[in-house]
């Protein structure tokens, strides 16, 4: 987020006064949305619209096995869907109007699981997870649909899992950016233990914001719960982006003050 600081001269009467233009970066933050299993990008477009309203370039897309590629529903695997997310990230990061150092990834359920894995493969500055699913590492190459045939999966999601024991949690433990972790109060698919496992894994994050949406189920099937989540997400993105821009602007002002005062350290405020 390369904020610019430029000196200017402003004509007034027959004189000139000196000024300084402090302007935001031309490249904008990017936000990549990853929907859940059985969902589609349509679920993310409303939130993408609001994120675009705060000055972000947003990308929604359909994972393989969904919508136009629904014929792959029974065969698509986690590695293939992770490759989908990597390809979408690379496409977004390569846009000329996107700052590749300021990309947020927003994942829901299975999309949150994939988003966590993505952080080990690509630079992510902000990570927002809503009811992120958790799966065993075993059977990595199996069709995703077959993972739910494991009779131990519900019990696995209700017990503590250390970050060392799980690929997604290991990625979370290594993540150094800012995190938003949103839980549904009445989630039977991703119970509270999963949220606690993710939260514990984010021990190295720059910040961790946890929110529980009262009354919500896993699918956020009621409009008030959807709105509550959207408000939390967009509010958090706004806060993160504003703080990053203010930090960059503060650094530019501090550099100018040091240059004007012989390299001394001054308060940039």
PDB file of C-alpha atoms in Angstrom:
ATOM      1  CA  UNK A   1       0.000   0.000   0.000  1.00  0.00           C
ATOM      2  CA  UNK A   2       2.458   2.584  -1.279  1.00  0.00           C
ATOM      3  CA  UNK A   3       1.128   5.921  -0.037  1.00  0.00           C
ATOM      4  CA  UNK A   4       2.542   8.916  -1.942  1.00  0.00           C
ATOM      5  CA  UNK A   5       3.861  12.126  -0.389  1.00  0.00           C
ATOM      6  CA  UNK A   6       4.630  14.894  -2.904  1.00  0.00           C
ATOM      7  CA  UNK A   7       5.636  18.541  -2.377  1.00  0.00           C
ATOM      8  CA  UNK A   8       3.649  21.122  -4.365  1.00  0.00           C
ATOM      9  CA  UNK A   9       3.828  24.865  -4.954  1.00  0.00           C
ATOM     10  CA  UNK A  10       0.519  26.758  -4.989  1.00  0.00           C
ATOM     11  CA  UNK A  11       0.294  30.138  -6.718  1.00  0.00           C
ATOM     12  CA  UNK A  12      -1.357  32.897  -4.705  1.00  0.00           C
ATOM     13  CA  UNK A  13      -1.355  36.558  -5.805  1.00  0.00           C
ATOM     14  CA  UNK A  14       2.231  37.006  -7.045  1.00  0.00           C
ATOM     15  CA  UNK A  15       3.705  34.561  -4.586  1.00  0.00           C
ATOM     16  CA  UNK A  16       3.738  30.848  -3.963  1.00  0.00           C
ATOM     17  CA  UNK A  17       3.032  28.820  -0.872  1.00  0.00           C
ATOM     18  CA  UNK A  18       4.445  25.381  -0.321  1.00  0.00           C
ATOM     19  CA  UNK A  19       2.219  22.389   0.321  1.00  0.00           C
ATOM     20  CA  UNK A  20       2.369  18.628   0.576  1.00  0.00           C
ATOM     21  CA  UNK A  21       0.024  16.153  -1.096  1.00  0.00           C
ATOM     22  CA  UNK A  22      -0.430  12.901   0.805  1.00  0.00           C
ATOM     23  CA  UNK A  23      -2.414  10.476  -1.338  1.00  0.00           C
ATOM     24  CA  UNK A  24      -3.394   6.812  -1.148  1.00  0.00           C
ATOM     25  CA  UNK A  25      -1.737   4.207  -3.316  1.00  0.00           C
ATOM     26  CA  UNK A  26      -3.012   3.816  -6.858  1.00  0.00           C
ATOM     27  CA  UNK A  27      -3.187   0.027  -6.425  1.00  0.00           C
ATOM     28  CA  UNK A  28      -6.089  -1.177  -4.280  1.00  0.00           C
ATOM     29  CA  UNK A  29      -6.391  -3.986  -1.740  1.00  0.00           C
ATOM     30  CA  UNK A  30      -7.722  -7.242  -3.149  1.00  0.00           C
ATOM     31  CA  UNK A  31     -10.299  -9.511  -1.526  1.00  0.00           C
ATOM     32  CA  UNK A  32     -10.635 -13.141  -2.613  1.00  0.00           C
ATOM     33  CA  UNK A  33     -13.767 -15.035  -1.553  1.00  0.00           C
ATOM     34  CA  UNK A  34     -13.871 -18.849  -1.180  1.00  0.00           C
ATOM     35  CA  UNK A  35     -17.346 -20.352  -0.778  1.00  0.00           C
ATOM     36  CA  UNK A  36     -18.213 -23.497   1.153  1.00  0.00           C
ATOM     37  CA  UNK A  37     -18.877 -27.032  -0.066  1.00  0.00           C
ATOM     38  CA  UNK A  38     -22.188 -27.081  -1.892  1.00  0.00           C
ATOM     39  CA  UNK A  39     -22.214 -23.287  -2.173  1.00  0.00           C
ATOM     40  CA  UNK A  40     -21.323 -20.958  -5.014  1.00  0.00           C
ATOM     41  CA  UNK A  41     -19.919 -17.526  -5.672  1.00  0.00           C
ATOM     42  CA  UNK A  42     -23.481 -16.173  -5.599  1.00  0.00           C
ATOM     43  CA  UNK A  43     -23.316 -16.430  -1.792  1.00  0.00           C
ATOM     44  CA  UNK A  44     -20.386 -14.007  -1.736  1.00  0.00           C
ATOM     45  CA  UNK A  45     -21.440 -11.365  -4.256  1.00  0.00           C
ATOM     46  CA  UNK A  46     -23.375  -9.229  -1.765  1.00  0.00           C
ATOM     47  CA  UNK A  47     -20.408  -9.067   0.596  1.00  0.00           C
ATOM     48  CA  UNK A  48     -18.070  -8.457  -2.338  1.00  0.00           C
ATOM     49  CA  UNK A  49     -20.257  -5.508  -3.352  1.00  0.00           C
ATOM     50  CA  UNK A  50     -19.853  -3.966   0.087  1.00  0.00           C
ATOM     51  CA  UNK A  51     -16.105  -4.628   0.137  1.00  0.00           C
ATOM     52  CA  UNK A  52     -15.841  -2.945  -3.265  1.00  0.00           C
ATOM     53  CA  UNK A  53     -17.596   0.019  -1.679  1.00  0.00           C
ATOM     54  CA  UNK A  54     -14.698   0.519   0.743  1.00  0.00           C
ATOM     55  CA  UNK A  55     -12.186   0.520  -2.098  1.00  0.00           C
ATOM     56  CA  UNK A  56     -11.267  -3.126  -2.685  1.00  0.00           C
ATOM     57  CA  UNK A  57     -10.970  -5.170  -5.859  1.00  0.00           C
ATOM     58  CA  UNK A  58     -12.996  -8.309  -5.152  1.00  0.00           C
ATOM     59  CA  UNK A  59     -12.972 -11.719  -6.815  1.00  0.00           C
ATOM     60  CA  UNK A  60     -15.589 -14.418  -6.323  1.00  0.00           C
ATOM     61  CA  UNK A  61     -15.456 -17.733  -8.162  1.00  0.00           C
ATOM     62  CA  UNK A  62     -16.899 -21.258  -8.182  1.00  0.00           C
ATOM     63  CA  UNK A  63     -14.754 -24.132  -6.954  1.00  0.00           C
ATOM     64  CA  UNK A  64     -14.617 -27.163  -9.218  1.00  0.00           C
ATOM     65  CA  UNK A  65     -17.451 -29.536  -8.453  1.00  0.00           C
ATOM     66  CA  UNK A  66     -19.927 -26.643  -8.287  1.00  0.00           C
ATOM     67  CA  UNK A  67     -22.166 -24.762 -10.687  1.00  0.00           C
ATOM     68  CA  UNK A  68     -20.770 -25.104 -14.248  1.00  0.00           C
ATOM     69  CA  UNK A  69     -18.476 -27.980 -13.174  1.00  0.00           C
ATOM     70  CA  UNK A  70     -21.047 -29.761 -10.999  1.00  0.00           C
ATOM     71  CA  UNK A  71     -20.378 -32.983 -12.917  1.00  0.00           C
ATOM     72  CA  UNK A  72     -17.157 -33.229 -10.856  1.00  0.00           C
ATOM     73  CA  UNK A  73     -19.029 -33.154  -7.527  1.00  0.00           C
ATOM     74  CA  UNK A  74     -18.336 -36.829  -6.775  1.00  0.00           C
ATOM     75  CA  UNK A  75     -14.699 -36.841  -7.883  1.00  0.00           C
ATOM     76  CA  UNK A  76     -13.117 -33.471  -7.091  1.00  0.00           C
ATOM     77  CA  UNK A  77     -10.481 -33.617  -4.341  1.00  0.00           C
ATOM     78  CA  UNK A  78      -8.964 -31.244  -1.823  1.00  0.00           C
ATOM     79  CA  UNK A  79      -5.771 -30.806  -3.869  1.00  0.00           C
ATOM     80  CA  UNK A  80      -7.850 -29.834  -6.898  1.00  0.00           C
ATOM     81  CA  UNK A  81      -9.937 -27.309  -4.982  1.00  0.00           C
ATOM     82  CA  UNK A  82      -6.810 -25.889  -3.353  1.00  0.00           C
ATOM     83  CA  UNK A  83      -5.360 -25.506  -6.851  1.00  0.00           C
ATOM     84  CA  UNK A  84      -8.548 -23.626  -7.794  1.00  0.00           C
ATOM     85  CA  UNK A  85      -7.989 -21.201  -4.936  1.00  0.00           C
ATOM     86  CA  UNK A  86      -4.309 -20.728  -5.784  1.00  0.00           C
ATOM     87  CA  UNK A  87      -5.210 -20.007  -9.422  1.00  0.00           C
ATOM     88  CA  UNK A  88      -7.855 -17.482  -8.346  1.00  0.00           C
ATOM     89  CA  UNK A  89      -5.366 -15.813  -5.985  1.00  0.00           C
ATOM     90  CA  UNK A  90      -2.726 -15.573  -8.712  1.00  0.00           C
ATOM     91  CA  UNK A  91      -5.246 -14.099 -11.156  1.00  0.00           C
ATOM     92  CA  UNK A  92      -6.309 -11.451  -8.641  1.00  0.00           C
ATOM     93  CA  UNK A  93      -2.768 -10.607  -7.521  1.00  0.00           C
ATOM     94  CA  UNK A  94      -1.684 -10.105 -11.147  1.00  0.00           C
ATOM     95  CA  UNK A  95      -4.266  -7.388 -11.859  1.00  0.00           C
ATOM     96  CA  UNK A  96      -2.648  -4.023 -12.463  1.00  0.00           C
ATOM     97  CA  UNK A  97      -5.000  -2.243 -10.061  1.00  0.00           C
ATOM     98  CA  UNK A  98      -4.414  -4.691  -7.167  1.00  0.00           C
ATOM     99  CA  UNK A  99      -1.694  -4.320  -4.538  1.00  0.00           C
ATOM    100  CA  UNK A 100      -0.243  -7.849  -4.237  1.00  0.00           C
ATOM    101  CA  UNK A 101       0.962  -7.013  -0.739  1.00  0.00           C
ATOM    102  CA  UNK A 102      -2.549  -6.179   0.452  1.00  0.00           C
ATOM    103  CA  UNK A 103      -4.726  -9.209  -0.255  1.00  0.00           C
ATOM    104  CA  UNK A 104      -7.445 -10.507   2.040  1.00  0.00           C
ATOM    105  CA  UNK A 105      -8.884 -14.007   1.720  1.00  0.00           C
ATOM    106  CA  UNK A 106     -12.381 -14.691   3.019  1.00  0.00           C
ATOM    107  CA  UNK A 107     -13.363 -18.340   3.422  1.00  0.00           C
ATOM    108  CA  UNK A 108     -16.592 -20.017   4.547  1.00  0.00           C
ATOM    109  CA  UNK A 109     -16.624 -23.581   5.952  1.00  0.00           C
ATOM    110  CA  UNK A 110     -14.741 -25.758   3.415  1.00  0.00           C
ATOM    111  CA  UNK A 111     -13.603 -22.520   1.771  1.00  0.00           C
ATOM    112  CA  UNK A 112     -12.178 -21.429   5.123  1.00  0.00           C
ATOM    113  CA  UNK A 113     -10.258 -24.691   5.387  1.00  0.00           C
ATOM    114  CA  UNK A 114      -8.848 -24.136   1.893  1.00  0.00           C
ATOM    115  CA  UNK A 115      -8.064 -20.491   2.699  1.00  0.00           C
ATOM    116  CA  UNK A 116      -6.016 -21.609   5.689  1.00  0.00           C
ATOM    117  CA  UNK A 117      -4.017 -23.950   3.465  1.00  0.00           C
ATOM    118  CA  UNK A 118      -3.533 -21.156   0.919  1.00  0.00           C
ATOM    119  CA  UNK A 119      -1.630 -19.059   3.466  1.00  0.00           C
ATOM    120  CA  UNK A 120       1.208 -21.605   3.342  1.00  0.00           C
ATOM    121  CA  UNK A 121       1.445 -21.201  -0.444  1.00  0.00           C
ATOM    122  CA  UNK A 122       0.823 -17.504  -1.121  1.00  0.00           C
ATOM    123  CA  UNK A 123       1.247 -14.227   0.822  1.00  0.00           C
ATOM    124  CA  UNK A 124      -2.019 -13.290   2.527  1.00  0.00           C
ATOM    125  CA  UNK A 125      -2.229 -10.119   4.617  1.00  0.00           C
ATOM    126  CA  UNK A 126      -5.700 -10.570   6.089  1.00  0.00           C
ATOM    127  CA  UNK A 127      -7.551 -13.833   6.629  1.00  0.00           C
ATOM    128  CA  UNK A 128     -11.266 -14.008   7.481  1.00  0.00           C
ATOM    129  CA  UNK A 129     -12.733 -17.422   8.302  1.00  0.00           C
ATOM    130  CA  UNK A 130     -16.407 -18.115   8.946  1.00  0.00           C
ATOM    131  CA  UNK A 131     -17.129 -21.517  10.515  1.00  0.00           C
ATOM    132  CA  UNK A 132     -13.958 -22.990   8.973  1.00  0.00           C
ATOM    133  CA  UNK A 133     -14.223 -26.750   8.527  1.00  0.00           C
ATOM    134  CA  UNK A 134     -11.484 -29.104   9.690  1.00  0.00           C
ATOM    135  CA  UNK A 135     -10.553 -32.413   8.096  1.00  0.00           C
ATOM    136  CA  UNK A 136      -8.058 -35.139   8.871  1.00  0.00           C
ATOM    137  CA  UNK A 137      -4.904 -35.158   6.800  1.00  0.00           C
ATOM    138  CA  UNK A 138      -5.440 -38.801   5.882  1.00  0.00           C
ATOM    139  CA  UNK A 139      -6.956 -39.435   2.498  1.00  0.00           C
ATOM    140  CA  UNK A 140      -5.649 -36.161   1.128  1.00  0.00           C
ATOM    141  CA  UNK A 141      -6.108 -37.256  -2.491  1.00  0.00           C
ATOM    142  CA  UNK A 142      -9.512 -38.871  -2.025  1.00  0.00           C
ATOM    143  CA  UNK A 143     -12.608 -37.250  -3.521  1.00  0.00           C
ATOM    144  CA  UNK A 144     -13.807 -34.649  -1.049  1.00  0.00           C
ATOM    145  CA  UNK A 145     -17.250 -36.255  -0.872  1.00  0.00           C
ATOM    146  CA  UNK A 146     -15.719 -39.443   0.543  1.00  0.00           C
ATOM    147  CA  UNK A 147     -14.292 -37.633   3.561  1.00  0.00           C
ATOM    148  CA  UNK A 148     -17.763 -37.486   5.093  1.00  0.00           C
ATOM    149  CA  UNK A 149     -18.024 -41.277   4.960  1.00  0.00           C
ATOM    150  CA  UNK A 150     -15.507 -41.425   7.810  1.00  0.00           C
ATOM    151  CA  UNK A 151     -17.601 -42.314  10.883  1.00  0.00           C
ATOM    152  CA  UNK A 152     -15.013 -40.633  13.135  1.00  0.00           C
ATOM    153  CA  UNK A 153     -15.249 -37.212  11.453  1.00  0.00           C
ATOM    154  CA  UNK A 154     -17.932 -35.786  13.819  1.00  0.00           C
ATOM    155  CA  UNK A 155     -15.943 -36.950  16.865  1.00  0.00           C
ATOM    156  CA  UNK A 156     -12.722 -35.586  15.344  1.00  0.00           C
ATOM    157  CA  UNK A 157     -14.354 -32.169  15.109  1.00  0.00           C
ATOM    158  CA  UNK A 158     -15.356 -32.264  18.766  1.00  0.00           C
ATOM    159  CA  UNK A 159     -11.969 -32.934  20.279  1.00  0.00           C
ATOM    160  CA  UNK A 160      -8.840 -30.817  20.741  1.00  0.00           C
ATOM    161  CA  UNK A 161      -6.432 -31.024  17.818  1.00  0.00           C
ATOM    162  CA  UNK A 162      -2.952 -29.548  18.243  1.00  0.00           C
ATOM    163  CA  UNK A 163      -1.596 -27.508  15.369  1.00  0.00           C
ATOM    164  CA  UNK A 164       1.274 -29.975  14.917  1.00  0.00           C
ATOM    165  CA  UNK A 165      -1.232 -32.723  14.094  1.00  0.00           C
ATOM    166  CA  UNK A 166      -3.053 -31.107  11.180  1.00  0.00           C
ATOM    167  CA  UNK A 167      -1.984 -29.579   7.894  1.00  0.00           C
ATOM    168  CA  UNK A 168      -4.460 -26.675   7.963  1.00  0.00           C
ATOM    169  CA  UNK A 169      -3.664 -25.838  11.578  1.00  0.00           C
ATOM    170  CA  UNK A 170       0.069 -25.901  10.837  1.00  0.00           C
ATOM    171  CA  UNK A 171      -0.528 -23.278   8.151  1.00  0.00           C
ATOM    172  CA  UNK A 172      -2.492 -21.202  10.666  1.00  0.00           C
ATOM    173  CA  UNK A 173       0.289 -21.454  13.230  1.00  0.00           C
ATOM    174  CA  UNK A 174       2.753 -20.041  10.698  1.00  0.00           C
ATOM    175  CA  UNK A 175       0.425 -17.222   9.603  1.00  0.00           C
ATOM    176  CA  UNK A 176       1.633 -13.788  10.702  1.00  0.00           C
ATOM    177  CA  UNK A 177      -1.141 -11.584   9.338  1.00  0.00           C
ATOM    178  CA  UNK A 178      -4.430 -10.423  10.845  1.00  0.00           C
ATOM    179  CA  UNK A 179      -7.262 -12.897  11.397  1.00  0.00           C
ATOM    180  CA  UNK A 180     -11.040 -12.682  11.757  1.00  0.00           C
ATOM    181  CA  UNK A 181     -12.625 -15.887  13.099  1.00  0.00           C
ATOM    182  CA  UNK A 182     -16.430 -16.018  13.044  1.00  0.00           C
ATOM    183  CA  UNK A 183     -18.471 -18.735  14.743  1.00  0.00           C
ATOM    184  CA  UNK A 184     -22.162 -19.606  14.432  1.00  0.00           C
ATOM    185  CA  UNK A 185     -23.741 -20.137  17.845  1.00  0.00           C
ATOM    186  CA  UNK A 186     -25.785 -23.194  16.801  1.00  0.00           C
ATOM    187  CA  UNK A 187     -23.327 -24.828  14.390  1.00  0.00           C
ATOM    188  CA  UNK A 188     -23.701 -28.607  14.339  1.00  0.00           C
ATOM    189  CA  UNK A 189     -21.389 -29.063  11.337  1.00  0.00           C
ATOM    190  CA  UNK A 190     -18.425 -27.074  12.668  1.00  0.00           C
ATOM    191  CA  UNK A 191     -18.773 -27.240  16.461  1.00  0.00           C
ATOM    192  CA  UNK A 192     -17.115 -24.911  18.945  1.00  0.00           C
ATOM    193  CA  UNK A 193     -14.115 -27.237  19.413  1.00  0.00           C
ATOM    194  CA  UNK A 194     -13.078 -26.630  15.797  1.00  0.00           C
ATOM    195  CA  UNK A 195     -13.157 -22.865  16.316  1.00  0.00           C
ATOM    196  CA  UNK A 196     -11.048 -23.262  19.441  1.00  0.00           C
ATOM    197  CA  UNK A 197      -8.531 -25.412  17.547  1.00  0.00           C
ATOM    198  CA  UNK A 198      -8.185 -22.738  14.880  1.00  0.00           C
ATOM    199  CA  UNK A 199      -7.942 -19.947  17.450  1.00  0.00           C
ATOM    200  CA  UNK A 200      -5.189 -21.763  19.339  1.00  0.00           C
ATOM    201  CA  UNK A 201      -3.266 -22.355  16.113  1.00  0.00           C
ATOM    202  CA  UNK A 202      -3.194 -18.611  15.313  1.00  0.00           C
ATOM    203  CA  UNK A 203      -0.707 -17.962  18.117  1.00  0.00           C
ATOM    204  CA  UNK A 204       1.644 -16.091  15.781  1.00  0.00           C
ATOM    205  CA  UNK A 205      -0.968 -13.883  14.108  1.00  0.00           C
ATOM    206  CA  UNK A 206      -0.561 -10.110  14.223  1.00  0.00           C
ATOM    207  CA  UNK A 207      -4.100  -9.948  15.602  1.00  0.00           C
ATOM    208  CA  UNK A 208      -6.997 -12.334  16.154  1.00  0.00           C
ATOM    209  CA  UNK A 209     -10.566 -11.051  16.238  1.00  0.00           C
ATOM    210  CA  UNK A 210     -13.196 -13.600  17.305  1.00  0.00           C
ATOM    211  CA  UNK A 211     -16.916 -13.104  16.851  1.00  0.00           C
ATOM    212  CA  UNK A 212     -19.892 -15.386  17.556  1.00  0.00           C
ATOM    213  CA  UNK A 213     -23.120 -14.706  15.682  1.00  0.00           C
ATOM    214  CA  UNK A 214     -25.934 -15.358  18.151  1.00  0.00           C
ATOM    215  CA  UNK A 215     -28.638 -17.734  16.936  1.00  0.00           C
ATOM    216  CA  UNK A 216     -26.904 -18.570  13.654  1.00  0.00           C
ATOM    217  CA  UNK A 217     -26.685 -22.093  12.228  1.00  0.00           C
ATOM    218  CA  UNK A 218     -23.859 -23.359  10.047  1.00  0.00           C
ATOM    219  CA  UNK A 219     -25.470 -22.208   6.799  1.00  0.00           C
ATOM    220  CA  UNK A 220     -26.464 -18.793   8.206  1.00  0.00           C
ATOM    221  CA  UNK A 221     -29.858 -19.613   6.759  1.00  0.00           C
ATOM    222  CA  UNK A 222     -31.667 -16.622   8.284  1.00  0.00           C
ATOM    223  CA  UNK A 223     -31.348 -13.138   6.774  1.00  0.00           C
ATOM    224  CA  UNK A 224     -30.591 -11.372  10.096  1.00  0.00           C
ATOM    225  CA  UNK A 225     -27.663 -13.724  10.716  1.00  0.00           C
ATOM    226  CA  UNK A 226     -26.341 -13.178   7.192  1.00  0.00           C
ATOM    227  CA  UNK A 227     -26.511  -9.424   7.717  1.00  0.00           C
ATOM    228  CA  UNK A 228     -24.802  -9.690  11.083  1.00  0.00           C
ATOM    229  CA  UNK A 229     -21.932 -11.634   9.532  1.00  0.00           C
ATOM    230  CA  UNK A 230     -21.633  -9.218   6.618  1.00  0.00           C
ATOM    231  CA  UNK A 231     -21.528  -6.267   9.012  1.00  0.00           C
ATOM    232  CA  UNK A 232     -18.772  -7.944  11.059  1.00  0.00           C
ATOM    233  CA  UNK A 233     -16.743  -8.834   7.966  1.00  0.00           C
ATOM    234  CA  UNK A 234     -16.987  -5.470   6.222  1.00  0.00           C
ATOM    235  CA  UNK A 235     -16.374  -3.614   9.482  1.00  0.00           C
ATOM    236  CA  UNK A 236     -13.256  -5.682  10.116  1.00  0.00           C
ATOM    237  CA  UNK A 237     -11.952  -5.217   6.561  1.00  0.00           C
ATOM    238  CA  UNK A 238     -12.530  -1.471   6.850  1.00  0.00           C
ATOM    239  CA  UNK A 239     -10.606  -1.344  10.121  1.00  0.00           C
ATOM    240  CA  UNK A 240      -7.707  -3.415   8.767  1.00  0.00           C
ATOM    241  CA  UNK A 241      -7.362  -1.430   5.541  1.00  0.00           C
ATOM    242  CA  UNK A 242      -7.692   1.951   7.253  1.00  0.00           C
ATOM    243  CA  UNK A 243      -5.047   1.002   9.823  1.00  0.00           C
ATOM    244  CA  UNK A 244      -2.675  -0.171   7.093  1.00  0.00           C
ATOM    245  CA  UNK A 245      -3.132   3.034   5.110  1.00  0.00           C
ATOM    246  CA  UNK A 246      -2.665   5.209   8.196  1.00  0.00           C
ATOM    247  CA  UNK A 247       0.487   3.307   9.079  1.00  0.00           C
ATOM    248  CA  UNK A 248       1.940   3.815   5.595  1.00  0.00           C
ATOM    249  CA  UNK A 249       0.994   7.507   5.631  1.00  0.00           C
ATOM    250  CA  UNK A 250       2.581   7.895   9.064  1.00  0.00           C
ATOM    251  CA  UNK A 251       5.810   6.384   7.811  1.00  0.00           C
ATOM    252  CA  UNK A 252       5.897   8.799   4.857  1.00  0.00           C
ATOM    253  CA  UNK A 253       5.351  11.788   7.147  1.00  0.00           C
ATOM    254  CA  UNK A 254       8.058  10.528   9.512  1.00  0.00           C
ATOM    255  CA  UNK A 255      10.497  10.145   6.614  1.00  0.00           C
ATOM    256  CA  UNK A 256       9.788  13.715   5.523  1.00  0.00           C
ATOM    257  CA  UNK A 257      10.360  15.043   9.039  1.00  0.00           C
ATOM    258  CA  UNK A 258      13.634  13.152   9.362  1.00  0.00           C
ATOM    259  CA  UNK A 259      14.819  14.532   6.022  1.00  0.00           C
ATOM    260  CA  UNK A 260      13.911  18.092   7.056  1.00  0.00           C
ATOM    261  CA  UNK A 261      15.560  17.808  10.474  1.00  0.00           C
ATOM    262  CA  UNK A 262      18.822  16.099   9.652  1.00  0.00           C
ATOM    263  CA  UNK A 263      17.813  12.482  10.239  1.00  0.00           C
ATOM    264  CA  UNK A 264      16.641  12.872  13.837  1.00  0.00           C
ATOM    265  CA  UNK A 265      13.840  10.704  15.159  1.00  0.00           C
ATOM    266  CA  UNK A 266      10.580  12.631  15.459  1.00  0.00           C
ATOM    267  CA  UNK A 267       7.038  11.741  16.364  1.00  0.00           C
ATOM    268  CA  UNK A 268       5.162  11.290  13.042  1.00  0.00           C
ATOM    269  CA  UNK A 269       1.833  12.361  14.581  1.00  0.00           C
TER     270      UNK A 269
END
